[in-house]
CSV table of C-alpha atoms in Angstrom, one decimal:
chain,number,residue,atom,x,y,z
H,16,VAL,CA,13.8,-11.3,-4.3
H,17,GLU,CA,11.9,-14.4,-3.6
H,18,ASN,CA,8.6,-12.7,-4.5
H,19,GLY,CA,10.0,-11.6,-7.9
H,20,ALA,CA,10.7,-8.0,-7.3
H,21,ASP,CA,13.0,-6.3,-9.8
H,22,ALA,CA,14.5,-3.9,-7.2
H,23,VAL,CA,13.9,-2.2,-3.9
H,24,GLY,CA,11.7,0.8,-4.6
H,25,LEU,CA,11.8,2.3,-1.1
H,26,LEU,CA,14.1,1.3,1.7
H,27,ARG,CA,13.3,3.3,4.9
H,28,THR,CA,16.3,3.9,7.1
H,29,GLU,CA,14.6,5.2,10.3
H,30,LEU,CA,15.2,1.9,12.1
H,31,LEU,CA,19.0,2.5,12.0
H,32,PHE,CA,18.5,5.6,14.1
H,33,ILE,CA,15.9,4.7,16.7
H,34,HIS,CA,16.3,2.6,19.9
H,35,ARG,CA,19.9,3.6,20.4
H,36,LYS,CA,21.9,6.1,22.5
H,37,SER,CA,23.7,7.8,19.6
H,38,ALA,CA,23.5,8.3,15.9
H,39,PRO,CA,25.0,5.6,13.6
H,40,THR,CA,28.4,6.3,12.2
H,41,ALA,CA,29.2,6.4,8.4
H,42,ASP,CA,30.7,3.0,8.7
H,43,GLU,CA,27.6,1.5,10.4
H,44,HIS,CA,25.5,3.0,7.6
H,45,LYS,CA,27.7,1.5,4.9
H,46,GLU,CA,27.7,-2.0,6.5
H,47,SER,CA,23.9,-2.0,6.8
H,48,TYR,CA,23.4,-0.9,3.2
H,49,GLN,CA,26.1,-3.2,1.8
H,50,SER,CA,24.5,-6.3,3.4
H,51,ILE,CA,21.2,-5.4,1.7
H,52,VAL,CA,22.8,-4.8,-1.7
H,53,GLY,CA,24.5,-8.1,-1.3
H,54,ALA,CA,21.2,-9.9,-0.8
H,55,LEU,CA,19.7,-8.3,-3.9
H,56,ASN,CA,22.2,-10.1,-6.3
H,57,GLY,CA,22.8,-7.2,-8.6
H,58,ARG,CA,19.4,-5.5,-8.3
H,59,THR,CA,19.3,-1.8,-7.3
H,60,ALA,CA,18.0,-0.4,-4.1
H,61,ILE,CA,16.4,3.1,-3.7
H,62,ILE,CA,17.4,4.1,-0.2
H,63,ARG,CA,15.6,7.0,1.5
H,64,THR,CA,17.6,9.2,3.8
H,65,LEU,CA,16.4,9.8,7.4
H,66,ASP,CA,12.8,10.9,7.8
H,67,VAL,CA,12.1,11.6,11.4
H,68,GLY,CA,10.9,14.6,13.3
H,69,ALA,CA,9.7,15.7,16.8
H,70,ASP,CA,7.0,13.0,16.7
H,71,LYS,CA,9.5,10.1,16.8
H,72,GLU,CA,11.3,8.8,19.8
H,73,VAL,CA,14.9,9.6,19.0
H,74,ASP,CA,16.4,10.9,22.3
H,75,TYR,CA,19.8,12.1,21.0
H,76,LEU,CA,18.2,14.3,18.4
H,77,THR,CA,17.1,16.7,21.2
H,78,LEU,CA,14.5,18.3,18.9
H,79,PRO,CA,12.2,20.9,20.5
H,80,PRO,CA,8.5,19.7,20.8
H,81,GLU,CA,6.3,20.8,17.9
H,82,THR,CA,2.6,21.5,17.9
H,83,ASN,CA,2.3,20.1,14.4
H,84,PRO,CA,5.2,17.7,13.6
H,85,ALA,CA,3.8,16.9,10.1
H,86,LEU,CA,4.6,20.5,9.2
H,87,GLY,CA,7.9,20.8,11.1
H,88,LEU,CA,11.5,19.7,11.1
H,89,ARG,CA,11.3,16.3,9.3
H,90,GLY,CA,12.9,14.8,6.2
H,91,ILE,CA,15.7,16.8,4.7
H,92,ARG,CA,14.6,19.8,6.8
H,93,LEU,CA,16.3,18.0,9.8
H,94,ALA,CA,19.6,18.7,8.1
H,95,GLN,CA,19.0,22.4,8.9
H,96,VAL,CA,19.7,21.7,12.6
H,97,ARG,CA,21.7,18.4,12.4
H,98,PRO,CA,23.7,18.4,9.1
H,99,ASP,CA,26.0,15.8,10.6
H,100,LEU,CA,23.3,13.2,10.6
H,101,LEU,CA,22.7,13.5,6.9
H,102,ASP,CA,26.4,13.8,6.0
H,103,ASP,CA,27.2,10.5,7.8
H,104,GLN,CA,24.3,8.8,6.1
H,105,LEU,CA,25.3,10.1,2.7
H,106,ARG,CA,28.9,9.0,3.3
H,107,GLY,CA,27.7,5.5,4.0
H,108,LEU,CA,25.4,5.4,1.0
H,109,LEU,CA,28.1,6.7,-1.3
H,110,ALA,CA,30.6,4.0,-0.2
H,111,VAL,CA,28.4,1.0,-1.0
H,112,LYS,CA,29.9,-1.1,-3.8
H,113,PRO,CA,29.5,-1.8,-6.6
H,114,PHE,CA,28.8,1.9,-7.3
H,115,GLY,CA,25.4,2.4,-8.9
H,116,THR,CA,23.6,-0.3,-7.0
H,117,VAL,CA,22.3,2.4,-4.5
H,118,ARG,CA,20.0,5.2,-5.6
H,119,ILE,CA,19.6,8.0,-3.0
H,120,LEU,CA,16.1,9.2,-2.3
H,121,LEU,CA,15.5,12.6,-0.5
H,122,PRO,CA,12.3,13.0,1.6
H,123,MET,CA,10.2,16.1,2.1
H,124,VAL,CA,11.6,18.2,-0.7
H,125,THR,CA,9.5,21.2,-1.4
H,126,ASP,CA,11.4,23.0,-4.2
H,127,SER,CA,14.4,22.8,-6.5
H,128,GLY,CA,16.6,25.1,-4.3
H,129,GLU,CA,16.6,22.4,-1.6
H,130,LEU,CA,17.5,19.7,-4.1
H,131,VAL,CA,20.3,21.8,-5.7
H,132,ARG,CA,21.9,22.4,-2.3
H,133,LEU,CA,21.8,18.7,-1.4
H,134,ARG,CA,23.1,17.5,-4.8
H,135,LYS,CA,26.1,19.8,-4.3
H,136,ARG,CA,26.7,18.3,-0.9
H,137,ILE,CA,26.4,14.8,-2.3
H,138,ASP,CA,29.0,15.6,-5.0
H,139,GLU,CA,31.3,17.1,-2.3
H,140,LEU,CA,31.1,13.9,-0.2
H,141,ALA,CA,31.6,11.7,-3.3
H,142,ALA,CA,34.7,13.7,-4.1
H,143,GLU,CA,36.1,13.0,-0.6
H,144,ILE,CA,36.2,9.2,-1.4
H,145,GLY,CA,37.4,9.7,-5.0
H,146,ARG,CA,34.1,8.6,-6.5
H,147,THR,CA,33.6,10.1,-10.0
H,148,ASP,CA,30.8,8.1,-11.5
H,149,PRO,CA,27.3,9.5,-11.7
H,150,ILE,CA,25.2,9.2,-8.6
H,151,GLN,CA,21.4,8.6,-9.0
H,152,VAL,CA,19.5,11.0,-6.8
H,153,GLY,CA,15.7,11.2,-6.6
H,154,VAL,CA,13.2,13.2,-4.7
H,155,MET,CA,10.0,12.2,-2.9
H,156,ILE,CA,6.9,13.9,-4.2
H,157,GLU,CA,5.0,14.2,-0.9
H,158,VAL,CA,3.8,17.8,-0.7
H,159,PRO,CA,1.7,19.6,-3.3
H,160,SER,CA,4.4,22.1,-4.0
H,161,ALA,CA,6.8,19.3,-5.2
H,162,ALA,CA,4.2,17.9,-7.5
H,163,LEU,CA,3.4,21.3,-9.0
H,164,LEU,CA,7.1,22.1,-9.4
H,165,ALA,CA,8.0,18.7,-10.7
H,166,ASP,CA,9.3,20.1,-14.0
H,167,GLN,CA,11.8,22.2,-12.0
H,168,LEU,CA,12.8,19.3,-9.8
H,169,ALA,CA,13.2,17.0,-12.7
H,170,GLN,CA,15.9,19.3,-14.1
H,171,HIS,CA,18.1,18.3,-11.2
H,172,ALA,CA,16.8,14.9,-10.1
H,173,ASP,CA,17.3,11.6,-11.8
H,174,PHE,CA,13.9,10.3,-10.9
H,175,LEU,CA,10.8,11.2,-8.8
H,176,SER,CA,9.1,9.0,-6.3
H,177,ILE,CA,5.5,9.8,-5.3
H,178,GLY,CA,4.7,9.1,-1.7
H,179,THR,CA,1.0,8.8,-2.1
H,180,ASN,CA,0.3,8.4,1.7
H,181,ALA,CA,1.8,11.8,2.5
H,182,LEU,CA,0.7,13.5,-0.6
H,183,THR,CA,-2.9,12.5,0.1
H,184,GLN,CA,-2.6,13.7,3.7
H,185,TYR,CA,-1.1,17.1,2.7
H,186,THR,CA,-3.5,17.6,-0.2
H,187,LEU,CA,-6.7,16.8,1.6
H,188,ALA,CA,-5.6,18.1,5.1
H,189,MET,CA,-6.5,14.8,6.6
H,190,ASP,CA,-4.4,12.6,8.9
H,191,ARG,CA,-4.8,9.0,7.8
H,192,CYS,CA,-4.2,8.0,11.4
H,193,GLN,CA,-7.2,9.9,12.5
H,194,ALA,CA,-9.9,7.3,12.8
H,195,ASP,CA,-12.8,9.6,11.9
H,196,LEU,CA,-11.0,10.7,8.7
H,197,ALA,CA,-9.2,7.5,7.6
H,198,ALA,CA,-11.9,6.4,5.1
H,199,GLN,CA,-11.9,9.8,3.4
H,200,ALA,CA,-8.1,10.1,3.2
H,201,ASP,CA,-8.2,8.2,-0.1
H,202,GLY,CA,-5.3,8.6,-2.6
H,203,LEU,CA,-7.7,8.1,-5.5
H,204,HIS,CA,-9.3,11.5,-4.8
H,205,PRO,CA,-9.3,13.5,-8.0
H,206,ALA,CA,-7.2,16.3,-6.5
H,207,VAL,CA,-4.5,13.8,-5.6
H,208,LEU,CA,-4.7,12.2,-9.1
H,209,ARG,CA,-4.3,15.7,-10.7
H,210,LEU,CA,-1.1,16.2,-8.6
H,211,ILE,CA,0.2,12.8,-9.7
H,212,LYS,CA,-0.5,13.9,-13.3
H,213,ALA,CA,1.4,17.2,-12.7
H,214,ALA,CA,4.3,15.2,-11.4
H,215,THR,CA,4.5,12.8,-14.3
H,216,ASP,CA,4.0,15.6,-16.9
H,217,GLY,CA,6.8,17.6,-15.3
H,218,ALA,CA,9.2,14.7,-15.2
H,219,ALA,CA,8.5,13.8,-18.8
H,220,LYS,CA,9.6,17.3,-19.9
H,221,HIS,CA,13.1,16.3,-18.9
H,222,GLY,CA,12.9,12.6,-19.7
H,223,LYS,CA,12.9,11.5,-16.1
H,224,TRP,CA,10.9,8.5,-14.7
H,225,VAL,CA,8.3,8.6,-11.9
H,226,GLY,CA,7.6,5.8,-9.4
H,227,VAL,CA,5.0,5.4,-6.7
H,228,CYS,CA,6.1,4.2,-3.3
H,229,GLY,CA,3.0,4.8,-1.3
H,230,ALA,CA,0.2,2.4,-0.5
H,231,LEU,CA,-1.6,3.3,-3.7
H,232,GLY,CA,1.0,1.4,-5.7
H,233,GLY,CA,-0.2,-1.9,-4.2
H,234,ASP,CA,-3.9,-1.1,-4.6
H,235,PRO,CA,-5.3,-3.2,-7.6
H,236,VAL,CA,-8.1,-0.6,-8.1
H,237,ALA,CA,-5.5,2.2,-8.4
H,238,VAL,CA,-2.8,0.5,-10.5
H,239,PRO,CA,-4.4,0.9,-13.9
H,240,LEU,CA,-5.0,4.6,-13.3
H,241,LEU,CA,-1.5,5.1,-12.1
H,242,VAL,CA,-0.2,3.4,-15.2
H,243,GLY,CA,-2.4,5.6,-17.3
H,244,LEU,CA,-1.2,8.8,-15.6
H,245,GLY,CA,2.4,8.0,-16.6
H,246,VAL,CA,3.8,6.2,-13.6
H,247,THR,CA,6.5,3.8,-14.7
H,248,GLU,CA,7.5,2.1,-11.5
H,249,LEU,CA,5.5,0.7,-8.6
H,250,SER,CA,7.0,0.0,-5.2
H,251,VAL,CA,4.8,-2.4,-3.2
H,252,ASP,CA,4.9,-4.7,-0.2
H,253,PRO,CA,6.9,-7.8,-1.0
H,254,VAL,CA,3.8,-10.1,-0.7
H,255,SER,CA,2.0,-7.9,-3.3
H,256,VAL,CA,4.6,-8.1,-6.0
H,257,PRO,CA,3.3,-11.2,-7.9
H,258,GLY,CA,-0.3,-10.0,-7.9
H,259,ILE,CA,0.5,-6.5,-9.1
H,260,LYS,CA,2.9,-7.8,-11.7
H,261,ALA,CA,0.2,-10.1,-13.0
H,262,LEU,CA,-2.3,-7.2,-13.1
H,263,VAL,CA,0.1,-4.9,-15.0
H,264,ARG,CA,0.8,-7.5,-17.6
H,265,LYS,CA,-2.9,-7.7,-18.5
H,266,LEU,CA,-3.4,-3.9,-18.9
H,267,ASP,CA,-4.0,-2.2,-22.2
H,268,TYR,CA,-1.9,1.1,-22.0
H,269,PRO,CA,-4.1,3.3,-24.4
H,270,LEU,CA,-7.2,2.3,-22.4
H,271,CYS,CA,-5.4,3.1,-19.1
H,272,ARG,CA,-4.4,6.5,-20.4
H,273,GLN,CA,-7.9,7.3,-21.6
H,274,ARG,CA,-9.7,6.2,-18.4
H,275,ALA,CA,-7.1,7.9,-16.2
H,276,GLU,CA,-7.8,11.2,-18.1
H,277,ASP,CA,-11.5,10.6,-17.5
H,278,ALA,CA,-11.0,10.0,-13.8
H,279,LEU,CA,-9.4,13.5,-13.4
H,280,ALA,CA,-12.8,14.9,-14.1
H,281,LEU,CA,-14.7,12.9,-11.5
H,282,GLU,CA,-15.8,14.5,-8.3
H,283,SER,CA,-14.8,12.0,-5.5
H,284,ALA,CA,-12.5,9.1,-4.7
H,285,GLN,CA,-15.6,6.9,-4.5
H,286,ALA,CA,-16.5,7.8,-8.0
H,287,VAL,CA,-13.0,7.1,-9.2
H,288,ARG,CA,-13.0,3.7,-7.5
H,289,ALA,CA,-16.4,2.8,-8.9
H,290,ALA,CA,-15.3,3.7,-12.4
H,291,SER,CA,-12.0,1.7,-12.1
H,292,ARG,CA,-13.8,-1.4,-10.8
H,293,GLU,CA,-16.3,-1.2,-13.7
H,294,ILE,CA,-13.5,-1.2,-16.3
H,295,TRP,CA,-11.1,-3.5,-14.5
H,296,PRO,CA,-13.2,-5.8,-12.2
H,297,LEU,CA,-11.2,-7.6,-9.5
H,298,ASP,CA,-11.3,-11.4,-9.8
């Protein structure tokens, strides 16, 4: 709020679950989210449901070890084995007042079938507390299948939020935490940009908006291209809000669209970065 943000674009909730002996109750969830909404003074908060897996230290989850946690039981997949965790979190989210200040964001969605099942469960839990107003539910676009099926997801979601860190990792098959690959795991790779375009195009078919909540949203070299690809909301670190806002205000939208289209035809992230810096030099 102090840095001029219009809303919370991504609130991670993993800290509520770790370093404790048991899972938080629905009431604990509600209290945590209610205090955050109170501090926002009427602004909305997009709150992501639990995204942990076998790679996180959460003792009470008792998940079996996985050889590749990035491809395992994480995000909404965890609800397959522990539906109680997601139910209690959703109960807490749905109880926050005033209604409408919280938007629910679902991580690691791969197709519309998963989303339809979860929306049904959200409606059931809302009915339990007598809530009848519309509930904003969005999905993370983190895996290539979600980007490619964005038109189907947008039929059932209220918005899409692109997690560019994960999308880059899954698209390029590169772990950004692997020191030897970190420099190559660049979200401005043309393959990633094409998936972002697929997501914005798919959402536009149903009049839904698309945000970016990965590190790319706070990258001044990337922002003009994201705007040109049809992204309408950027979620960035609080300290980056003023600078990114100032940058966006100076952009010419038709130019962004044309140059973003041109970038899709380039052959590397380095070429994309060079082209962006040439058109929009950093001060």
